[in-house]
Amino acid sequence: MPAMDQITNLTPLGAITAAGSDPLRDALLDSRQRWRDLVAMGADLAFETDAAGRLTFISPDPALGWPSAALIGQPAETLLPPGTGGAGSFNPFRPNETTRHRRVWCRQADGQLACLTFASAPLFGPDGQVVGARGIGVDTTDQNARDNAVTAALRRGEVIEHILWQMRQEVLAPRMMQAVMGAVMRAVGAEGAAVLDLLQTDPTASVLHQVGAAPDPVLPAATALLLAESNAPSAGHAPGGQPVLTCQTFTRFGERAGLALWRGPGGREWDREDLQLASSVTGIVRIVLEHESIQREMGRQARTDPLTGLLNRRAFLDEMARRIDRLDREEMPGTLVFVDLDNFKPLNDRFGHDIGDEALVRTGALLRDTVRPADLVARLGGDEFAMWLDGSDELTAAERADSLRMNAPRQLAAILPDGGLTLTMSIGIACRRARSGEDIDELFRRADQAMYEVKRAGRGHWRVSQPETLP
């Protein structure tokens, strides 16, 4: 087959056939035309170069938007972006051997780039020296974009799988969140990561979880991005030049939060893949936040009485033990107050359990309102309640008890149907002196005994129990 530079200077087919019919010539012309048609149909670029690397043949016309006349005789590197095709990179116009399926970005006439998949081979002269090159290229820009998208998706999938594996190694939600944020921070090359509570109005007090660098320098910028009412990932900059990436989420329990990632000042800008990964990870953050809410609620239920919302017996004892240790260090007293609701059984028998439950709820609220917010209030079981007054002695406790003695019958009467039944309180008080060494069991025994002495004396009053030996 003749060289491609010869093909470009072929005599027009019509002129040859007009001079006379030669079967061999006709077959050659037909073969050449068939070759040109196949190349034109099968390739977006076909070329030949000479020994100096100049284009001697180009097809189709135009090719990549370039007219053939503008390329013939020009260096083939005209079709490559500036700075490419040099030593160490593949140049389809100067192949050392026959190659196939090599992707190269080429420059179109309008300045845009197109990804072509090349097959090319060197041309050799009679003495074996390279006298040029020949090849074809197929525009695979769209396919390359799809391949890159698939590759990026697979890479994101691997990162997500790693994050989920890290999360599964933990049991408690806060540690799960630390694992998730640490993994995504490393995956995107961030300096720090934080989960922010968007229901807080003060951005400096909105950090729920944080890993890496302190978030303070980027908090205002991250909060502004998250509050922009956009569900899509957002990118911006903090005043110090830190690139910030955020994505918000809503949990099933009414929480509104957001993931924030940031790089150091002057760091690489966030790209599309970073934003897509952040969006995927934010879904995991939402799951962990919901898990954290469930664990928090389970912990609350394990420590509280479901009817009144007060501490239950176990939580009251645990917290009371911690308070006593602190009070001993500070050399301060504490006082235990036992409260029993008088006439509770007749109330249930006469009016039913719904009225009885309402009486217990009202009693719990009344006790809570009688003491300070830092004091402990618990329902021990049935109609028995307890209070622990930090730093208070028996005189302060007696004042609280007398207030209950007077107010409780009047406030509890509001829930009673007419029937002549009065609800009162029998109250026992036991004060523990600082460093007395008296344990909780002894305190409970004394307060309980004082309460039953009130009941035997007619109910509806209070009594203080004195320890056998004062320090």
CSV table of N, CA, C and O in Angstrom, one decimal, residues 210-313:
chain,number,residue,atom,x,y,z
A,210,GLN,N,-15.7,17.0,67.4
A,210,GLN,CA,-14.6,17.6,66.7
A,210,GLN,C,-13.3,16.7,66.8
A,210,GLN,O,-13.1,16.1,67.7
A,211,VAL,N,-12.6,16.7,65.6
A,211,VAL,CA,-11.3,16.0,65.6
A,211,VAL,C,-10.4,16.9,64.8
A,211,VAL,O,-10.8,17.8,64.0
A,212,GLY,N,-9.1,16.7,65.0
A,212,GLY,CA,-8.1,17.5,64.3
A,212,GLY,C,-7.9,18.8,64.9
A,212,GLY,O,-8.0,19.0,66.1
A,213,ALA,N,-7.6,19.8,64.0
A,213,ALA,CA,-7.3,21.2,64.5
A,213,ALA,C,-8.6,21.8,65.1
A,213,ALA,O,-9.7,21.4,64.8
A,214,ALA,N,-8.3,22.7,66.0
A,214,ALA,CA,-9.4,23.4,66.7
A,214,ALA,C,-10.3,24.1,65.7
A,214,ALA,O,-9.8,24.8,64.8
A,215,PRO,N,-11.6,24.0,65.8
A,215,PRO,CA,-12.5,24.6,64.8
A,215,PRO,C,-12.8,26.1,64.9
A,215,PRO,O,-13.4,26.7,64.1
A,216,ASP,N,-12.3,26.7,66.0
A,216,ASP,CA,-12.7,28.1,66.3
A,216,ASP,C,-12.4,29.1,65.1
A,216,ASP,O,-13.3,29.9,64.8
A,217,PRO,N,-11.3,29.0,64.4
A,217,PRO,CA,-11.0,29.9,63.3
A,217,PRO,C,-12.0,29.8,62.2
A,217,PRO,O,-12.2,30.8,61.4
A,218,VAL,N,-12.6,28.7,62.0
A,218,VAL,CA,-13.5,28.5,60.8
A,218,VAL,C,-14.9,28.4,61.2
A,218,VAL,O,-15.8,28.3,60.3
A,219,LEU,N,-15.3,28.4,62.5
A,219,LEU,CA,-16.7,28.3,62.9
A,219,LEU,C,-17.6,29.3,62.2
A,219,LEU,O,-18.7,28.9,61.7
A,220,PRO,N,-17.3,30.6,62.3
A,220,PRO,CA,-18.3,31.5,61.7
A,220,PRO,C,-18.6,31.2,60.2
A,220,PRO,O,-19.7,31.2,59.7
A,221,ALA,N,-17.5,30.9,59.4
A,221,ALA,CA,-17.7,30.7,58.0
A,221,ALA,C,-18.4,29.4,57.8
A,221,ALA,O,-19.3,29.3,56.9
A,222,ALA,N,-18.1,28.3,58.6
A,222,ALA,CA,-18.8,27.1,58.4
A,222,ALA,C,-20.3,27.2,58.8
A,222,ALA,O,-21.1,26.6,58.1
A,223,THR,N,-20.6,27.9,59.8
A,223,THR,CA,-22.0,28.1,60.2
A,223,THR,C,-22.7,28.9,59.2
A,223,THR,O,-23.9,28.5,58.9
A,224,ALA,N,-22.1,29.9,58.6
A,224,ALA,CA,-22.8,30.7,57.6
A,224,ALA,C,-23.1,29.8,56.4
A,224,ALA,O,-24.2,29.9,55.8
A,225,LEU,N,-22.2,29.0,56.0
A,225,LEU,CA,-22.4,28.1,54.8
A,225,LEU,C,-23.6,27.1,55.1
A,225,LEU,O,-24.4,26.8,54.3
A,226,LEU,N,-23.6,26.6,56.4
A,226,LEU,CA,-24.6,25.6,56.7
A,226,LEU,C,-26.0,26.2,56.9
A,226,LEU,O,-27.0,25.5,56.7
A,227,LEU,N,-26.0,27.5,57.3
A,227,LEU,CA,-27.3,28.1,57.5
A,227,LEU,C,-27.9,28.8,56.2
A,227,LEU,O,-28.8,29.5,56.2
A,228,ALA,N,-27.2,28.5,55.1
A,228,ALA,CA,-27.6,29.1,53.8
A,228,ALA,C,-28.8,28.4,53.2
A,228,ALA,O,-29.1,28.7,52.0
A,229,GLU,N,-29.4,27.5,53.9
A,229,GLU,CA,-30.6,26.8,53.5
A,229,GLU,C,-30.4,25.9,52.3
A,229,GLU,O,-31.3,25.7,51.4
A,230,SER,N,-29.2,25.4,52.1
A,230,SER,CA,-28.9,24.6,51.0
A,230,SER,C,-28.6,23.2,51.5
A,230,SER,O,-27.9,22.9,52.4
A,231,ASN,N,-29.3,22.2,50.9
A,231,ASN,CA,-29.1,20.8,51.3
A,231,ASN,C,-27.9,20.2,50.6
A,231,ASN,O,-27.5,19.1,51.0
A,232,ALA,N,-27.4,20.9,49.6
A,232,ALA,CA,-26.2,20.3,48.9
A,232,ALA,C,-24.9,20.8,49.6
A,232,ALA,O,-24.9,21.7,50.3
A,233,PRO,N,-23.8,20.0,49.4
A,233,PRO,CA,-22.6,20.5,50.0
A,233,PRO,C,-22.2,21.8,49.5
A,233,PRO,O,-22.4,22.2,48.3
A,234,SER,N,-21.5,22.6,50.4
A,234,SER,CA,-21.1,24.0,50.0
A,234,SER,C,-19.7,24.2,50.4
A,234,SER,O,-19.2,23.6,51.3
A,235,ALA,N,-19.0,25.0,49.6
A,235,ALA,CA,-17.6,25.2,49.8
A,235,ALA,C,-17.4,26.7,49.9
A,235,ALA,O,-18.0,27.5,49.2
A,236,GLY,N,-16.4,27.1,50.7
A,236,GLY,CA,-16.1,28.5,50.9
A,236,GLY,C,-14.8,28.7,51.6
A,236,GLY,O,-14.0,27.8,51.6
A,237,HIS,N,-14.5,29.9,52.1
A,237,HIS,CA,-13.3,30.2,52.8
A,237,HIS,C,-13.5,30.9,54.1
A,237,HIS,O,-14.4,31.7,54.2
A,238,ALA,N,-12.7,30.5,55.1
A,238,ALA,CA,-12.7,31.3,56.4
A,238,ALA,C,-11.9,32.5,56.2
A,238,ALA,O,-11.1,32.7,55.2
A,239,PRO,N,-12.0,33.5,57.1
A,239,PRO,CA,-11.2,34.8,57.0
A,239,PRO,C,-9.7,34.5,56.9
A,239,PRO,O,-9.0,35.3,56.3
A,240,GLY,N,-9.2,33.4,57.5
A,240,GLY,CA,-7.8,33.2,57.5
A,240,GLY,C,-7.4,32.5,56.2
A,240,GLY,O,-6.2,32.1,56.1
A,241,GLY,N,-8.3,32.3,55.2
A,241,GLY,CA,-7.9,31.6,54.0
A,241,GLY,C,-8.1,30.1,54.0
A,241,GLY,O,-7.7,29.4,53.0
A,242,GLN,N,-8.6,29.5,55.0
A,242,GLN,CA,-8.8,28.1,55.1
A,242,GLN,C,-10.0,27.7,54.2
A,242,GLN,O,-11.1,28.2,54.3
A,243,PRO,N,-9.8,26.8,53.2
A,243,PRO,CA,-10.9,26.2,52.4
A,243,PRO,C,-11.8,25.4,53.4
A,243,PRO,O,-11.4,24.5,54.1
A,244,VAL,N,-13.1,25.7,53.3
A,244,VAL,CA,-14.1,25.1,54.2
A,244,VAL,C,-15.2,24.4,53.4
A,244,VAL,O,-15.6,24.9,52.4
A,245,LEU,N,-15.5,23.2,53.8
A,245,LEU,CA,-16.5,22.4,53.1
A,245,LEU,C,-17.6,22.0,54.1
A,245,LEU,O,-17.2,21.5,55.2
A,246,THR,N,-18.8,22.2,53.8
A,246,THR,CA,-19.9,21.9,54.7
A,246,THR,C,-21.0,21.1,54.0
A,246,THR,O,-21.2,21.2,52.8
A,247,CYS,N,-21.8,20.4,54.8
A,247,CYS,CA,-23.0,19.7,54.4
A,247,CYS,C,-23.9,19.5,55.5
A,247,CYS,O,-23.5,19.0,56.6
A,248,GLN,N,-25.2,19.9,55.4
A,248,GLN,CA,-26.1,19.8,56.6
A,248,GLN,C,-26.9,18.5,56.5
A,248,GLN,O,-27.1,17.9,55.4
A,249,THR,N,-27.6,18.2,57.6
A,249,THR,CA,-28.4,17.0,57.7
A,249,THR,C,-29.5,17.3,58.8
A,249,THR,O,-29.3,18.1,59.7
A,250,PHE,N,-30.6,16.5,58.6
A,250,PHE,CA,-31.7,16.6,59.6
A,250,PHE,C,-32.0,15.2,60.1
A,250,PHE,O,-32.1,14.2,59.3
A,251,THR,N,-32.1,15.0,61.4
A,251,THR,CA,-32.4,13.7,61.9
A,251,THR,C,-33.9,13.5,62.1
A,251,THR,O,-34.6,14.4,62.1
A,252,ARG,N,-34.3,12.3,62.4
A,252,ARG,CA,-35.7,11.9,62.6
A,252,ARG,C,-36.2,12.5,63.9
A,252,ARG,O,-37.4,12.6,64.1
A,253,PHE,N,-35.3,12.9,64.8
A,253,PHE,CA,-35.7,13.4,66.1
A,253,PHE,C,-35.7,15.0,66.2
A,253,PHE,O,-35.6,15.5,67.3
A,254,GLY,N,-35.7,15.6,65.0
A,254,GLY,CA,-35.8,17.1,65.0
A,254,GLY,C,-34.5,17.8,65.1
A,254,GLY,O,-34.5,19.0,65.2
A,255,GLU,N,-33.4,17.1,65.1
A,255,GLU,CA,-32.1,17.7,65.2
A,255,GLU,C,-31.7,18.3,63.8
A,255,GLU,O,-31.9,17.6,62.8
A,256,ARG,N,-31.0,19.4,63.8
A,256,ARG,CA,-30.5,20.0,62.6
A,256,ARG,C,-29.0,20.2,62.8
A,256,ARG,O,-28.6,20.9,63.7
A,257,ALA,N,-28.2,19.5,62.0
A,257,ALA,CA,-26.7,19.5,62.3
A,257,ALA,C,-26.0,19.6,60.9
A,257,ALA,O,-26.6,19.6,59.8
A,258,GLY,N,-24.7,19.7,61.0
A,258,GLY,CA,-23.9,19.8,59.8
A,258,GLY,C,-22.5,19.3,60.0
A,258,GLY,O,-21.9,19.5,61.0
A,259,LEU,N,-21.9,18.8,58.9
A,259,LEU,CA,-20.5,18.3,58.9
A,259,LEU,C,-19.7,19.4,58.3
A,259,LEU,O,-20.1,20.0,57.2
A,260,ALA,N,-18.6,19.8,59.0
A,260,ALA,CA,-17.7,20.8,58.4
A,260,ALA,C,-16.3,20.2,58.4
A,260,ALA,O,-15.8,19.6,59.3
A,261,LEU,N,-15.6,20.5,57.2
A,261,LEU,CA,-14.3,20.0,57.0
A,261,LEU,C,-13.5,21.3,56.6
A,261,LEU,O,-14.0,22.1,55.8
A,262,TRP,N,-12.2,21.3,57.0
A,262,TRP,CA,-11.4,22.5,56.5
A,262,TRP,C,-10.0,22.1,56.4
A,262,TRP,O,-9.5,21.2,57.0
A,263,ARG,N,-9.3,22.8,55.5
A,263,ARG,CA,-7.9,22.6,55.2
A,263,ARG,C,-7.1,23.8,55.8
A,263,ARG,O,-7.8,24.8,56.1
A,264,GLY,N,-5.8,23.7,55.8
A,264,GLY,CA,-5.0,24.8,56.3
A,264,GLY,C,-5.1,26.0,55.4
A,264,GLY,O,-5.5,25.9,54.2
A,265,PRO,N,-4.7,27.2,55.8
A,265,PRO,CA,-4.7,28.4,55.0
A,265,PRO,C,-3.9,28.2,53.7
A,265,PRO,O,-2.8,27.6,53.7
A,266,GLY,N,-4.5,28.5,52.6
A,266,GLY,CA,-3.9,28.3,51.3
A,266,GLY,C,-3.9,26.9,50.8
A,266,GLY,O,-3.3,26.5,49.8
A,267,GLY,N,-4.7,26.0,51.5
A,267,GLY,CA,-4.8,24.6,51.1
A,267,GLY,C,-5.5,24.4,49.8
A,267,GLY,O,-6.1,25.3,49.2
A,268,ARG,N,-5.4,23.2,49.3
A,268,ARG,CA,-6.0,22.8,48.0
A,268,ARG,C,-7.5,23.1,48.0
A,268,ARG,O,-8.2,22.8,49.0
A,269,GLU,N,-8.1,23.6,46.9
A,269,GLU,CA,-9.5,23.9,46.9
A,269,GLU,C,-10.3,22.6,46.8
A,269,GLU,O,-9.8,21.5,46.4
A,270,TRP,N,-11.5,22.6,47.3
A,270,TRP,CA,-12.4,21.4,47.3
A,270,TRP,C,-12.8,21.1,45.8
A,270,TRP,O,-13.3,22.0,45.1
A,271,ASP,N,-12.7,19.9,45.4
A,271,ASP,CA,-13.2,19.5,44.1
A,271,ASP,C,-14.5,18.8,44.2
A,271,ASP,O,-15.1,18.5,45.2
A,272,ARG,N,-15.0,18.4,43.0
A,272,ARG,CA,-16.3,17.7,42.9
A,272,ARG,C,-16.4,16.4,43.7
A,272,ARG,O,-17.3,16.1,44.4
A,273,GLU,N,-15.3,15.7,43.6
A,273,GLU,CA,-15.2,14.4,44.3
A,273,GLU,C,-15.3,14.6,45.8
A,273,GLU,O,-15.9,13.8,46.6
A,274,ASP,N,-14.6,15.7,46.3
A,274,ASP,CA,-14.6,16.0,47.8
A,274,ASP,C,-16.1,16.3,48.2
A,274,ASP,O,-16.5,15.8,49.2
A,275,LEU,N,-16.8,17.0,47.4
A,275,LEU,CA,-18.2,17.4,47.7
A,275,LEU,C,-19.1,16.2,47.8
A,275,LEU,O,-19.9,16.0,48.6
A,276,GLN,N,-18.9,15.3,46.8
A,276,GLN,CA,-19.7,14.1,46.7
A,276,GLN,C,-19.4,13.1,47.9
A,276,GLN,O,-20.3,12.6,48.5
A,277,LEU,N,-18.1,13.0,48.3
A,277,LEU,CA,-17.8,12.2,49.4
A,277,LEU,C,-18.3,12.8,50.7
A,277,LEU,O,-18.9,12.1,51.6
A,278,ALA,N,-18.3,14.1,50.9
A,278,ALA,CA,-18.8,14.8,52.0
A,278,ALA,C,-20.3,14.5,52.1
A,278,ALA,O,-20.9,14.3,53.2
A,279,SER,N,-21.0,14.6,51.0
A,279,SER,CA,-22.4,14.3,51.0
A,279,SER,C,-22.8,12.9,51.5
A,279,SER,O,-23.7,12.7,52.3
A,280,SER,N,-22.0,11.9,51.0
A,280,SER,CA,-22.2,10.5,51.4
A,280,SER,C,-21.9,10.4,52.9
A,280,SER,O,-22.6,9.7,53.6
A,281,VAL,N,-20.8,11.0,53.4
A,281,VAL,CA,-20.4,10.8,54.8
A,281,VAL,C,-21.4,11.5,55.7
A,281,VAL,O,-21.7,11.0,56.8
A,282,THR,N,-22.1,12.6,55.2
A,282,THR,CA,-23.1,13.2,56.0
A,282,THR,C,-24.2,12.3,56.3
A,282,THR,O,-24.8,12.4,57.4
A,283,GLY,N,-24.5,11.4,55.4
A,283,GLY,CA,-25.6,10.4,55.7
A,283,GLY,C,-25.2,9.5,56.9
A,283,GLY,O,-26.0,9.2,57.7
A,284,ILE,N,-23.9,9.2,56.9
A,284,ILE,CA,-23.4,8.4,58.1
A,284,ILE,C,-23.5,9.2,59.3
A,284,ILE,O,-23.9,8.7,60.4
A,285,VAL,N,-23.1,10.5,59.3
A,285,VAL,CA,-23.2,11.3,60.4
A,285,VAL,C,-24.6,11.4,61.0
A,285,VAL,O,-24.8,11.4,62.2
A,286,ARG,N,-25.6,11.5,60.1
A,286,ARG,CA,-27.0,11.5,60.5
A,286,ARG,C,-27.3,10.2,61.3
A,286,ARG,O,-28.0,10.3,62.3
A,287,ILE,N,-26.9,9.1,60.8
A,287,ILE,CA,-27.2,7.8,61.4
A,287,ILE,C,-26.6,7.8,62.8
A,287,ILE,O,-27.2,7.4,63.8
A,288,VAL,N,-25.3,8.3,63.0
A,288,VAL,CA,-24.7,8.3,64.3
A,288,VAL,C,-25.3,9.2,65.2
A,288,VAL,O,-25.5,8.9,66.4
A,289,LEU,N,-25.8,10.4,64.7
A,289,LEU,CA,-26.5,11.4,65.6
A,289,LEU,C,-27.8,10.7,66.1
A,289,LEU,O,-28.1,10.9,67.3
A,290,GLU,N,-28.5,10.0,65.2
A,290,GLU,CA,-29.7,9.4,65.7
A,290,GLU,C,-29.4,8.3,66.7
A,290,GLU,O,-30.2,8.1,67.7
A,291,HIS,N,-28.4,7.5,66.4
A,291,HIS,CA,-28.0,6.5,67.4
A,291,HIS,C,-27.6,7.1,68.7
A,291,HIS,O,-27.9,6.6,69.8
A,292,GLU,N,-26.9,8.3,68.7
A,292,GLU,CA,-26.6,9.0,69.9
A,292,GLU,C,-27.8,9.4,70.7
A,292,GLU,O,-27.9,9.3,71.9
A,293,SER,N,-28.8,9.9,69.9
A,293,SER,CA,-30.0,10.3,70.6
A,293,SER,C,-30.7,9.2,71.2
A,293,SER,O,-31.3,9.3,72.4
A,294,ILE,N,-30.7,8.0,70.6
A,294,ILE,CA,-31.4,6.8,71.1
A,294,ILE,C,-30.6,6.4,72.4
A,294,ILE,O,-31.2,6.0,73.4
A,295,GLN,N,-29.3,6.4,72.3
A,295,GLN,CA,-28.5,6.0,73.5
A,295,GLN,C,-28.8,6.9,74.6
A,295,GLN,O,-28.9,6.5,75.8
A,296,ARG,N,-28.9,8.2,74.3
A,296,ARG,CA,-29.1,9.2,75.3
A,296,ARG,C,-30.5,9.0,76.0
A,296,ARG,O,-30.6,9.1,77.2
A,297,GLU,N,-31.5,8.7,75.2
A,297,GLU,CA,-32.8,8.5,75.7
A,297,GLU,C,-32.8,7.2,76.5
A,297,GLU,O,-33.5,7.1,77.6
A,298,MET,N,-32.1,6.2,76.1
A,298,MET,CA,-32.1,4.9,76.8
A,298,MET,C,-31.4,5.1,78.2
A,298,MET,O,-31.9,4.6,79.2
A,299,GLY,N,-30.4,5.9,78.2
A,299,GLY,CA,-29.7,6.3,79.4
A,299,GLY,C,-30.6,7.0,80.4
A,299,GLY,O,-30.6,6.8,81.6
A,300,ARG,N,-31.4,8.0,79.8
A,300,ARG,CA,-32.3,8.8,80.6
A,300,ARG,C,-33.4,7.9,81.2
A,300,ARG,O,-33.7,8.0,82.4
A,301,GLN,N,-33.9,7.0,80.4
A,301,GLN,CA,-35.0,6.1,80.8
A,301,GLN,C,-34.4,5.1,81.9
A,301,GLN,O,-35.1,4.8,82.8
A,302,ALA,N,-33.2,4.7,81.8
A,302,ALA,CA,-32.6,3.8,82.8
A,302,ALA,C,-32.4,4.5,84.1
A,302,ALA,O,-32.3,3.9,85.2
A,303,ARG,N,-32.4,5.9,84.1
A,303,ARG,CA,-32.1,6.6,85.3
A,303,ARG,C,-33.3,7.3,85.9
A,303,ARG,O,-33.3,7.9,87.0
A,304,THR,N,-34.4,7.3,85.1
A,304,THR,CA,-35.6,8.1,85.6
A,304,THR,C,-36.8,7.2,85.8
A,304,THR,O,-36.9,6.2,85.2
A,305,ASP,N,-37.7,7.7,86.6
A,305,ASP,CA,-39.0,7.1,86.8
A,305,ASP,C,-39.9,7.5,85.6
A,305,ASP,O,-40.1,8.7,85.3
A,306,PRO,N,-40.5,6.5,84.9
A,306,PRO,CA,-41.2,6.9,83.7
A,306,PRO,C,-42.5,7.7,83.9
A,306,PRO,O,-42.9,8.4,83.0
A,307,LEU,N,-43.1,7.6,85.1
A,307,LEU,CA,-44.3,8.3,85.4
A,307,LEU,C,-44.0,9.8,85.7
A,307,LEU,O,-44.7,10.7,85.2
A,308,THR,N,-43.1,10.0,86.6
A,308,THR,CA,-42.9,11.4,87.1
A,308,THR,C,-41.7,12.1,86.5
A,308,THR,O,-41.6,13.3,86.6
A,309,GLY,N,-40.8,11.4,85.8
A,309,GLY,CA,-39.6,12.0,85.2
A,309,GLY,C,-38.6,12.3,86.2
A,309,GLY,O,-37.5,12.8,85.9
A,310,LEU,N,-38.8,11.9,87.5
A,310,LEU,CA,-37.7,12.1,88.5
A,310,LEU,C,-36.7,11.0,88.4
A,310,LEU,O,-36.9,10.0,87.7
A,311,LEU,N,-35.6,11.1,89.1
A,311,LEU,CA,-34.6,10.0,89.2
A,311,LEU,C,-35.3,8.8,89.8
A,311,LEU,O,-36.2,8.9,90.7
A,312,ASN,N,-34.8,7.6,89.4
A,312,ASN,CA,-35.3,6.4,90.1
A,312,ASN,C,-34.3,6.1,91.2
A,312,ASN,O,-33.3,6.8,91.5
A,313,ARG,N,-34.6,5.0,92.0
A,313,ARG,CA,-33.9,4.7,93.2
A,313,ARG,C,-32.4,4.5,92.8
A,313,ARG,O,-31.5,5.0,93.5
